[in-house]
JSON list of C-alpha atoms in Angstrom, two decimals:
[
{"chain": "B", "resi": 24, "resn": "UNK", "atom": "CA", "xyz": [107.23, 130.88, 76.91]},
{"chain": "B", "resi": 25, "resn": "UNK", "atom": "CA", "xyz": [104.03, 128.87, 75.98]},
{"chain": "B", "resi": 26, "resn": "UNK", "atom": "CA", "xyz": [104.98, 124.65, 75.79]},
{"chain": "B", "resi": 27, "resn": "UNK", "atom": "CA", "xyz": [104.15, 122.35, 73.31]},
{"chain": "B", "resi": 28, "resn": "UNK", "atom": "CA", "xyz": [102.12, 119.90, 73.84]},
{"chain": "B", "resi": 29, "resn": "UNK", "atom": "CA", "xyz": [104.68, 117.43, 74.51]},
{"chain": "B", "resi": 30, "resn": "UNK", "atom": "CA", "xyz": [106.62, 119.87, 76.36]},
{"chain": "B", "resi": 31, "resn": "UNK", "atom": "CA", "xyz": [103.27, 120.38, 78.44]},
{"chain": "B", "resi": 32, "resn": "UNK", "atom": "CA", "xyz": [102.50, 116.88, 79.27]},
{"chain": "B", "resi": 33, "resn": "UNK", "atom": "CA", "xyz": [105.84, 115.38, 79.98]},
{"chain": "B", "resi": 34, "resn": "UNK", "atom": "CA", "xyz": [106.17, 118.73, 82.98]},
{"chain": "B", "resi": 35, "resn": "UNK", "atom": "CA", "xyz": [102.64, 116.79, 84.05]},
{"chain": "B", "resi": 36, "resn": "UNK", "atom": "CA", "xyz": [104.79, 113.46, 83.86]},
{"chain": "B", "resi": 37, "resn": "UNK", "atom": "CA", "xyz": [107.42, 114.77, 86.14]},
{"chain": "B", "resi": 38, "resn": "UNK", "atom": "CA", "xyz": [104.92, 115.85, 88.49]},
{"chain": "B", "resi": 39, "resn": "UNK", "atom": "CA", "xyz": [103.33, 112.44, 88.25]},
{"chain": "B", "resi": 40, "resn": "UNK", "atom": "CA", "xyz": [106.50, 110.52, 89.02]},
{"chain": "B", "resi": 41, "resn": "UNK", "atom": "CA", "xyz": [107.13, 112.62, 92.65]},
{"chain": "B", "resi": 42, "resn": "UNK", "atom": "CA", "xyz": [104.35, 110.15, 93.93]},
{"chain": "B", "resi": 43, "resn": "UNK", "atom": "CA", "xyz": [107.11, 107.11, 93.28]},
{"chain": "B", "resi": 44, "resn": "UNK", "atom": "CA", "xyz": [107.89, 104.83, 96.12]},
{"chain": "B", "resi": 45, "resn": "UNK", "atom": "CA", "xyz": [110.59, 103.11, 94.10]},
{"chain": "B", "resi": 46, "resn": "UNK", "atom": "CA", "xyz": [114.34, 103.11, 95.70]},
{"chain": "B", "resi": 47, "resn": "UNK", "atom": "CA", "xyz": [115.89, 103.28, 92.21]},
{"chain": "B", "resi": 48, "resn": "UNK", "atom": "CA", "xyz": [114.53, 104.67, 89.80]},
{"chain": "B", "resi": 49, "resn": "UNK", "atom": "CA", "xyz": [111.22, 107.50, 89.85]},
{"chain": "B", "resi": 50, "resn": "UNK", "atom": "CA", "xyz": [109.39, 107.99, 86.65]},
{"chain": "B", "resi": 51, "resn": "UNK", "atom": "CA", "xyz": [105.91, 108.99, 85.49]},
{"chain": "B", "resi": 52, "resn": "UNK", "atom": "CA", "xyz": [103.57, 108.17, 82.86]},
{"chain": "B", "resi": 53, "resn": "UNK", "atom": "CA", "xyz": [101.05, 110.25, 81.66]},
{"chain": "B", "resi": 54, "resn": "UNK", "atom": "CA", "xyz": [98.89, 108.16, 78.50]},
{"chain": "B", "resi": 55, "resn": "UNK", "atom": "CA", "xyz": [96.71, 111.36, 76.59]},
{"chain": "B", "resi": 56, "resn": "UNK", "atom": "CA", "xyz": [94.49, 111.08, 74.18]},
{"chain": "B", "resi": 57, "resn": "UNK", "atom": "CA", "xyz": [92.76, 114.12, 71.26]},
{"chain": "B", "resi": 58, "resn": "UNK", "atom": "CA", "xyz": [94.85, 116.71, 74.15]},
{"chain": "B", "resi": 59, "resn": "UNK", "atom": "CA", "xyz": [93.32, 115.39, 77.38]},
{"chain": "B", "resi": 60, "resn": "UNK", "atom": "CA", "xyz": [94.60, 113.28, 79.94]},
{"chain": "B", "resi": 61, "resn": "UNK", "atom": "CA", "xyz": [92.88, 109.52, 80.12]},
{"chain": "B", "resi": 62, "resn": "UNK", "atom": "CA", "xyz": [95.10, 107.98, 83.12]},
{"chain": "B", "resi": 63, "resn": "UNK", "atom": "CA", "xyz": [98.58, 108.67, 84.85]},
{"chain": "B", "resi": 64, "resn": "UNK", "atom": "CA", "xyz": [101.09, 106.00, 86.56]},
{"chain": "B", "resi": 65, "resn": "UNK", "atom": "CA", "xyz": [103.92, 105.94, 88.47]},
{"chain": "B", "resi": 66, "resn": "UNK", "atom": "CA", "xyz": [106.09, 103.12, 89.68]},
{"chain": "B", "resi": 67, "resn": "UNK", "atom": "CA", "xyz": [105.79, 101.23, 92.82]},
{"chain": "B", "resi": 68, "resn": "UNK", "atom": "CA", "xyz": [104.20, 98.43, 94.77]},
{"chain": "B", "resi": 69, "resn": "UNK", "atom": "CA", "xyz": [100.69, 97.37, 93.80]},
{"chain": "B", "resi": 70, "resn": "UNK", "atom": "CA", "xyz": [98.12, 99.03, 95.75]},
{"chain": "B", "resi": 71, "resn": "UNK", "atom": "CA", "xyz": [97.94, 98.35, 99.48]},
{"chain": "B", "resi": 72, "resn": "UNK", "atom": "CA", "xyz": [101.28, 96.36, 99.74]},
{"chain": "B", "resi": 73, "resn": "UNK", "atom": "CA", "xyz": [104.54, 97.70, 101.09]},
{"chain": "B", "resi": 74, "resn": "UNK", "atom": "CA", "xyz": [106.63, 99.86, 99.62]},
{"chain": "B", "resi": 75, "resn": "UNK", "atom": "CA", "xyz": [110.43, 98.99, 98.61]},
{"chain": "B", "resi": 76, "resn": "UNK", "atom": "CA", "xyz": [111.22, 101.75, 101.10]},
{"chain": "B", "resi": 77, "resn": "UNK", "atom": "CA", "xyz": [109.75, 99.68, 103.75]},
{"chain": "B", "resi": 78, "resn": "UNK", "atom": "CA", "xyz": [110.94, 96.30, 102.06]},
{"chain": "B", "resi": 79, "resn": "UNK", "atom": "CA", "xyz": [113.99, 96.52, 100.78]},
{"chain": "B", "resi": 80, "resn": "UNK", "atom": "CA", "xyz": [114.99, 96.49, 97.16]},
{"chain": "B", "resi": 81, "resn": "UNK", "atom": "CA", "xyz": [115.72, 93.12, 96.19]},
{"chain": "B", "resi": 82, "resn": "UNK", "atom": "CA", "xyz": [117.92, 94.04, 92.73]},
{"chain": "B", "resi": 83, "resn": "UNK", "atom": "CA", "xyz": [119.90, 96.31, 94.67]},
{"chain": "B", "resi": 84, "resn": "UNK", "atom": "CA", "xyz": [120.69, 93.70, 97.25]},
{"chain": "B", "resi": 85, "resn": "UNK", "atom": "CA", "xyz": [121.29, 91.22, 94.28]},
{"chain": "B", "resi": 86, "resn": "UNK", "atom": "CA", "xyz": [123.23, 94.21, 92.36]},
{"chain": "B", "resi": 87, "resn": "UNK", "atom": "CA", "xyz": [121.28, 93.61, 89.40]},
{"chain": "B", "resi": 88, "resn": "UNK", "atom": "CA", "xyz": [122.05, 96.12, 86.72]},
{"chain": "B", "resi": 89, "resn": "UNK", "atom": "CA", "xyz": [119.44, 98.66, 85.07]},
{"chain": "B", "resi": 90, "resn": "UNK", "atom": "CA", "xyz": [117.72, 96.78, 82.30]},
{"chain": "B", "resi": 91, "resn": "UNK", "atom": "CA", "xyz": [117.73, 93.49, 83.98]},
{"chain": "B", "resi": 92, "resn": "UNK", "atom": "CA", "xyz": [115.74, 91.01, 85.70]},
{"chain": "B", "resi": 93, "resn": "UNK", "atom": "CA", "xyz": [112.43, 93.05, 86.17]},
{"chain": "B", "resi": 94, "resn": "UNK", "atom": "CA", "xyz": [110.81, 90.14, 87.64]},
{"chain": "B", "resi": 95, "resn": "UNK", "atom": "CA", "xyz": [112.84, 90.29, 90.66]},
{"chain": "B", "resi": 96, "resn": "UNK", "atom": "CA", "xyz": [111.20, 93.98, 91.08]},
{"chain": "B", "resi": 97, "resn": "UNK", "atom": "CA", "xyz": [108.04, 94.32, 93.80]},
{"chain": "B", "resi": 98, "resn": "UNK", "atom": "CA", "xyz": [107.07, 97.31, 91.79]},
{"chain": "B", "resi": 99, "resn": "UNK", "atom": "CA", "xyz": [105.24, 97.82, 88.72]},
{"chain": "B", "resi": 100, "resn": "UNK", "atom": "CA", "xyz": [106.83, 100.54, 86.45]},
{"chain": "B", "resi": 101, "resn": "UNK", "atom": "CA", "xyz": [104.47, 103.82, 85.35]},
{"chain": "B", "resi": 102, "resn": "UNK", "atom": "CA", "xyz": [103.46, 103.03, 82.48]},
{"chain": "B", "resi": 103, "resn": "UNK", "atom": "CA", "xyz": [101.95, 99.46, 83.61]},
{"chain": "B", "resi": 104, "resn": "UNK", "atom": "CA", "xyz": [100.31, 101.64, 86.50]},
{"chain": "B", "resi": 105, "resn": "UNK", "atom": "CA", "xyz": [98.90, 104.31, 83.58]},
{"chain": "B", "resi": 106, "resn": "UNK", "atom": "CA", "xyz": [97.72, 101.24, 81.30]},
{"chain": "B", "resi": 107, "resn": "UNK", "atom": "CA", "xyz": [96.04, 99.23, 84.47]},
{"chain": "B", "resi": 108, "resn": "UNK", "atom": "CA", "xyz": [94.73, 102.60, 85.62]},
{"chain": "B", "resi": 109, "resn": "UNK", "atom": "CA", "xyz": [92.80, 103.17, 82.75]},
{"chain": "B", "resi": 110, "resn": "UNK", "atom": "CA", "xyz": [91.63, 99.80, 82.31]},
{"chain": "B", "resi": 111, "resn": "UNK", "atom": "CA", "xyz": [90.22, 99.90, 86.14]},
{"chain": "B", "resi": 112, "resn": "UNK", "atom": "CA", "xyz": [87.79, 102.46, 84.85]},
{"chain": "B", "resi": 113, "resn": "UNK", "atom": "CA", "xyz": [86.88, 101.63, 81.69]},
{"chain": "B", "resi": 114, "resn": "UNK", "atom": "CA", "xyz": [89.17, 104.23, 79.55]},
{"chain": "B", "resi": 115, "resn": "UNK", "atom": "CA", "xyz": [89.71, 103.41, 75.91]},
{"chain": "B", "resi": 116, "resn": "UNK", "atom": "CA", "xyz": [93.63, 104.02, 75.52]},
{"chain": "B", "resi": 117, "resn": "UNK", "atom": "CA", "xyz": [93.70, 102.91, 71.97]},
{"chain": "B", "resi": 118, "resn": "UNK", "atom": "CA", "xyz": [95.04, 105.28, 69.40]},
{"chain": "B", "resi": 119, "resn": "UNK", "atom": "CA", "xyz": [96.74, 107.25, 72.23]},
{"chain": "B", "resi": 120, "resn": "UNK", "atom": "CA", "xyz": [99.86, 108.36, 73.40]},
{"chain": "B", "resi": 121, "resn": "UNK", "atom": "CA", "xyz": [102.15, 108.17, 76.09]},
{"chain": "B", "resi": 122, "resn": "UNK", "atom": "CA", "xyz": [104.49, 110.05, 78.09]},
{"chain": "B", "resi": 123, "resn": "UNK", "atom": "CA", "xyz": [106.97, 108.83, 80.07]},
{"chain": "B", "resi": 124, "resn": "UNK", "atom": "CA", "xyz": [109.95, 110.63, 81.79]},
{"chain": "B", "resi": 125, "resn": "UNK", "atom": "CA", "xyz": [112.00, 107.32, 81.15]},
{"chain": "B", "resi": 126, "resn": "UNK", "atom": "CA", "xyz": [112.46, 105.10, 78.05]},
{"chain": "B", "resi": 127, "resn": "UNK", "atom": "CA", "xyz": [109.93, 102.09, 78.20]},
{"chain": "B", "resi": 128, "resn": "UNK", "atom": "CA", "xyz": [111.49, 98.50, 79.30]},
{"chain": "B", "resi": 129, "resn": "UNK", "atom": "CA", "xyz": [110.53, 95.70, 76.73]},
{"chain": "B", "resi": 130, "resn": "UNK", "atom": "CA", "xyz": [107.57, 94.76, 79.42]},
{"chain": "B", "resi": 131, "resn": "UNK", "atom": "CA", "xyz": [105.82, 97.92, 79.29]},
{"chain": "B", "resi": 132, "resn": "UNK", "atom": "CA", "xyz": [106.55, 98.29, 75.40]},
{"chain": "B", "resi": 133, "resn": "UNK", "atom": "CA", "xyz": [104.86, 95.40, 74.72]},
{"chain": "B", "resi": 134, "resn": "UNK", "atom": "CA", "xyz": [101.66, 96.67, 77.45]},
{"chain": "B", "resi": 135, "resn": "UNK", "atom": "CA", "xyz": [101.78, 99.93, 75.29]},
{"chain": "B", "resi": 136, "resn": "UNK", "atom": "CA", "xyz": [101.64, 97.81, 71.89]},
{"chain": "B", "resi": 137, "resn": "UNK", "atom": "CA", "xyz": [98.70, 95.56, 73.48]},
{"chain": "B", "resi": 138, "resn": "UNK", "atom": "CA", "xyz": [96.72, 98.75, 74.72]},
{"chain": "B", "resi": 139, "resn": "UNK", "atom": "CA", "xyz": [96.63, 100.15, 71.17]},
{"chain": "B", "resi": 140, "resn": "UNK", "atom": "CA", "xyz": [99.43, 103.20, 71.81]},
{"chain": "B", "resi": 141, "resn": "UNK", "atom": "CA", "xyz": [100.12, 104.70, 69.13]},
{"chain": "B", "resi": 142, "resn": "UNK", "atom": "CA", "xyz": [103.10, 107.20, 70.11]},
{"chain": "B", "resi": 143, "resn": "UNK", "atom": "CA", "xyz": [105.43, 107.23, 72.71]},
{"chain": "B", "resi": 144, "resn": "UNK", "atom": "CA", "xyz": [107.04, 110.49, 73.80]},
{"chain": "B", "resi": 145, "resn": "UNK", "atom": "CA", "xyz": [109.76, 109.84, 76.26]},
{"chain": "B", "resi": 146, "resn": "UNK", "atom": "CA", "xyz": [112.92, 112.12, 78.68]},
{"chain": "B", "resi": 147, "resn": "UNK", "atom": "CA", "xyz": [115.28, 109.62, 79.67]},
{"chain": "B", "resi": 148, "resn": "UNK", "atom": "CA", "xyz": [116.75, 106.53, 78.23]},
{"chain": "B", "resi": 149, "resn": "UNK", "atom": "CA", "xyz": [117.06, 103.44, 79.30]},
{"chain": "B", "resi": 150, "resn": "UNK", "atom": "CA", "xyz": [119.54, 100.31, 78.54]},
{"chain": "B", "resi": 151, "resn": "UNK", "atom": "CA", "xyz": [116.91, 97.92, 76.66]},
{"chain": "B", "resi": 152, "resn": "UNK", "atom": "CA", "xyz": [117.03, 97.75, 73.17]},
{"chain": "B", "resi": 153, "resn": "UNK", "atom": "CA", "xyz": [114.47, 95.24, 72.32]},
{"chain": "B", "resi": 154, "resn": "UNK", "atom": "CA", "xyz": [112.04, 97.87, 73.59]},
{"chain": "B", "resi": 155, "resn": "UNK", "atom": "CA", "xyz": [112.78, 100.11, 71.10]},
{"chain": "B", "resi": 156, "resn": "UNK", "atom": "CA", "xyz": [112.85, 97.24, 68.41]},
{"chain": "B", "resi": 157, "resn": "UNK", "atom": "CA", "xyz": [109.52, 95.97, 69.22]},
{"chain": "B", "resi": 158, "resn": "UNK", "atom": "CA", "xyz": [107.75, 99.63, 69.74]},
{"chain": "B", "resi": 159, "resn": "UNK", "atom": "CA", "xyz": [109.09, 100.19, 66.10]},
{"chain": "B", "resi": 160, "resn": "UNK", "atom": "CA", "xyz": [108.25, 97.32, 64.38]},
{"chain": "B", "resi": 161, "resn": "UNK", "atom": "CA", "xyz": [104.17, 97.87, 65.93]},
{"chain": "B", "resi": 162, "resn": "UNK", "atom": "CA", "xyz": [104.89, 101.32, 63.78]},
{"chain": "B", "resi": 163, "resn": "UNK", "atom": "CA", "xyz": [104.19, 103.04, 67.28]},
{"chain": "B", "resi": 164, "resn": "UNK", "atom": "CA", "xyz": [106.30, 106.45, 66.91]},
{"chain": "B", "resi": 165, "resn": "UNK", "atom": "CA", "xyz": [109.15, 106.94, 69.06]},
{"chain": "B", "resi": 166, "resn": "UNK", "atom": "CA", "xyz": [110.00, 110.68, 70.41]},
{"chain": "B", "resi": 167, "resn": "UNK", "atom": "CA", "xyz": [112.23, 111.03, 72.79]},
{"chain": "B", "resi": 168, "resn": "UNK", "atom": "CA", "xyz": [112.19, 114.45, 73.96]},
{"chain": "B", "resi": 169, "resn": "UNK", "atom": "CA", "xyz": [115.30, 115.91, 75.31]},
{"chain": "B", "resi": 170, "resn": "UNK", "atom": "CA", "xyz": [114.08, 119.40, 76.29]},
{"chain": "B", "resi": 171, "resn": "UNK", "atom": "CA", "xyz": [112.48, 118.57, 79.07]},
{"chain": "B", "resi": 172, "resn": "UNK", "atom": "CA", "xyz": [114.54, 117.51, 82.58]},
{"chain": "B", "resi": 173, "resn": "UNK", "atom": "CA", "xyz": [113.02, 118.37, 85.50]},
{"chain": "B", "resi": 174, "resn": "UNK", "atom": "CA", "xyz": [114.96, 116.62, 88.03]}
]
């Protein structure tokens, strides 16, 4: 059977997120715009430093629960890498929308605010409810998609 469009780009997403260096947690981002793809992100350590795999996670060694203390993290999370990507080379993101295989933290929802998104489709959720808050109040549309698990 023929996907949606949603359907279609969060499969891309999960493909996107196998790339993940991240000892936790592996999701994708995929940010679209008029049905074509502008940039893609995954999370992990910014370019040319070590991975957590090679590092160490410091919130596991700290047991730091899901949701929590992000800036203890070494990695950036895919949508950051999808928004920074695109802003790298020049790609307008405004008006456009993102999928993610995972529920956006409040850091990245207020990135995708900032960078003019105006739709979030996402798989997975995630334990931060002040993302959700925020992305609703910018009037950014929230869809998370639950037909979709590719792991």
């Amino acid at each position: 059977m023929r996907p949606s469009w949603d359907e279609y780009f969060m499969e891309i997403a999960h493909v996107v997120k196998k790339r993940s260096t991240c000892m936790r947690r592996n999701v994708g981002a995929v940010i679209v715009k008029d049905k074509r793809i502008l940039s893609t992100g995954y999370n992990g350590a910014p370019s040319g430093l070590k991975h957590c795999k090679e590092t160490g996670c410091l919130r596991d060694k700290l047991k730091v629960p899901s949701g929590q203390r992000h800036e203890l993290c070494r990695g950036l999370h895919a949508e950051q890498n999808a928004i920074v990507s695109a802003a790298n080379f020049g790609v307008n993101i405004e008006g456009g929308v993102l999928y993610c295989t995972d529920q956006p933290c409040v850091l990245c929802a207020k990135m995708i605010i900032n960078g003019g998104i105006k739709r979030v489709v996402f798989g997975k959720g995630y334990p931060d409810e002040l993302s959700i808050n925020l992305l609703k109040e910018a009037n950014v549309e929230l869809v998370k998609l639950d037909s979709i698990d590719l792991d």
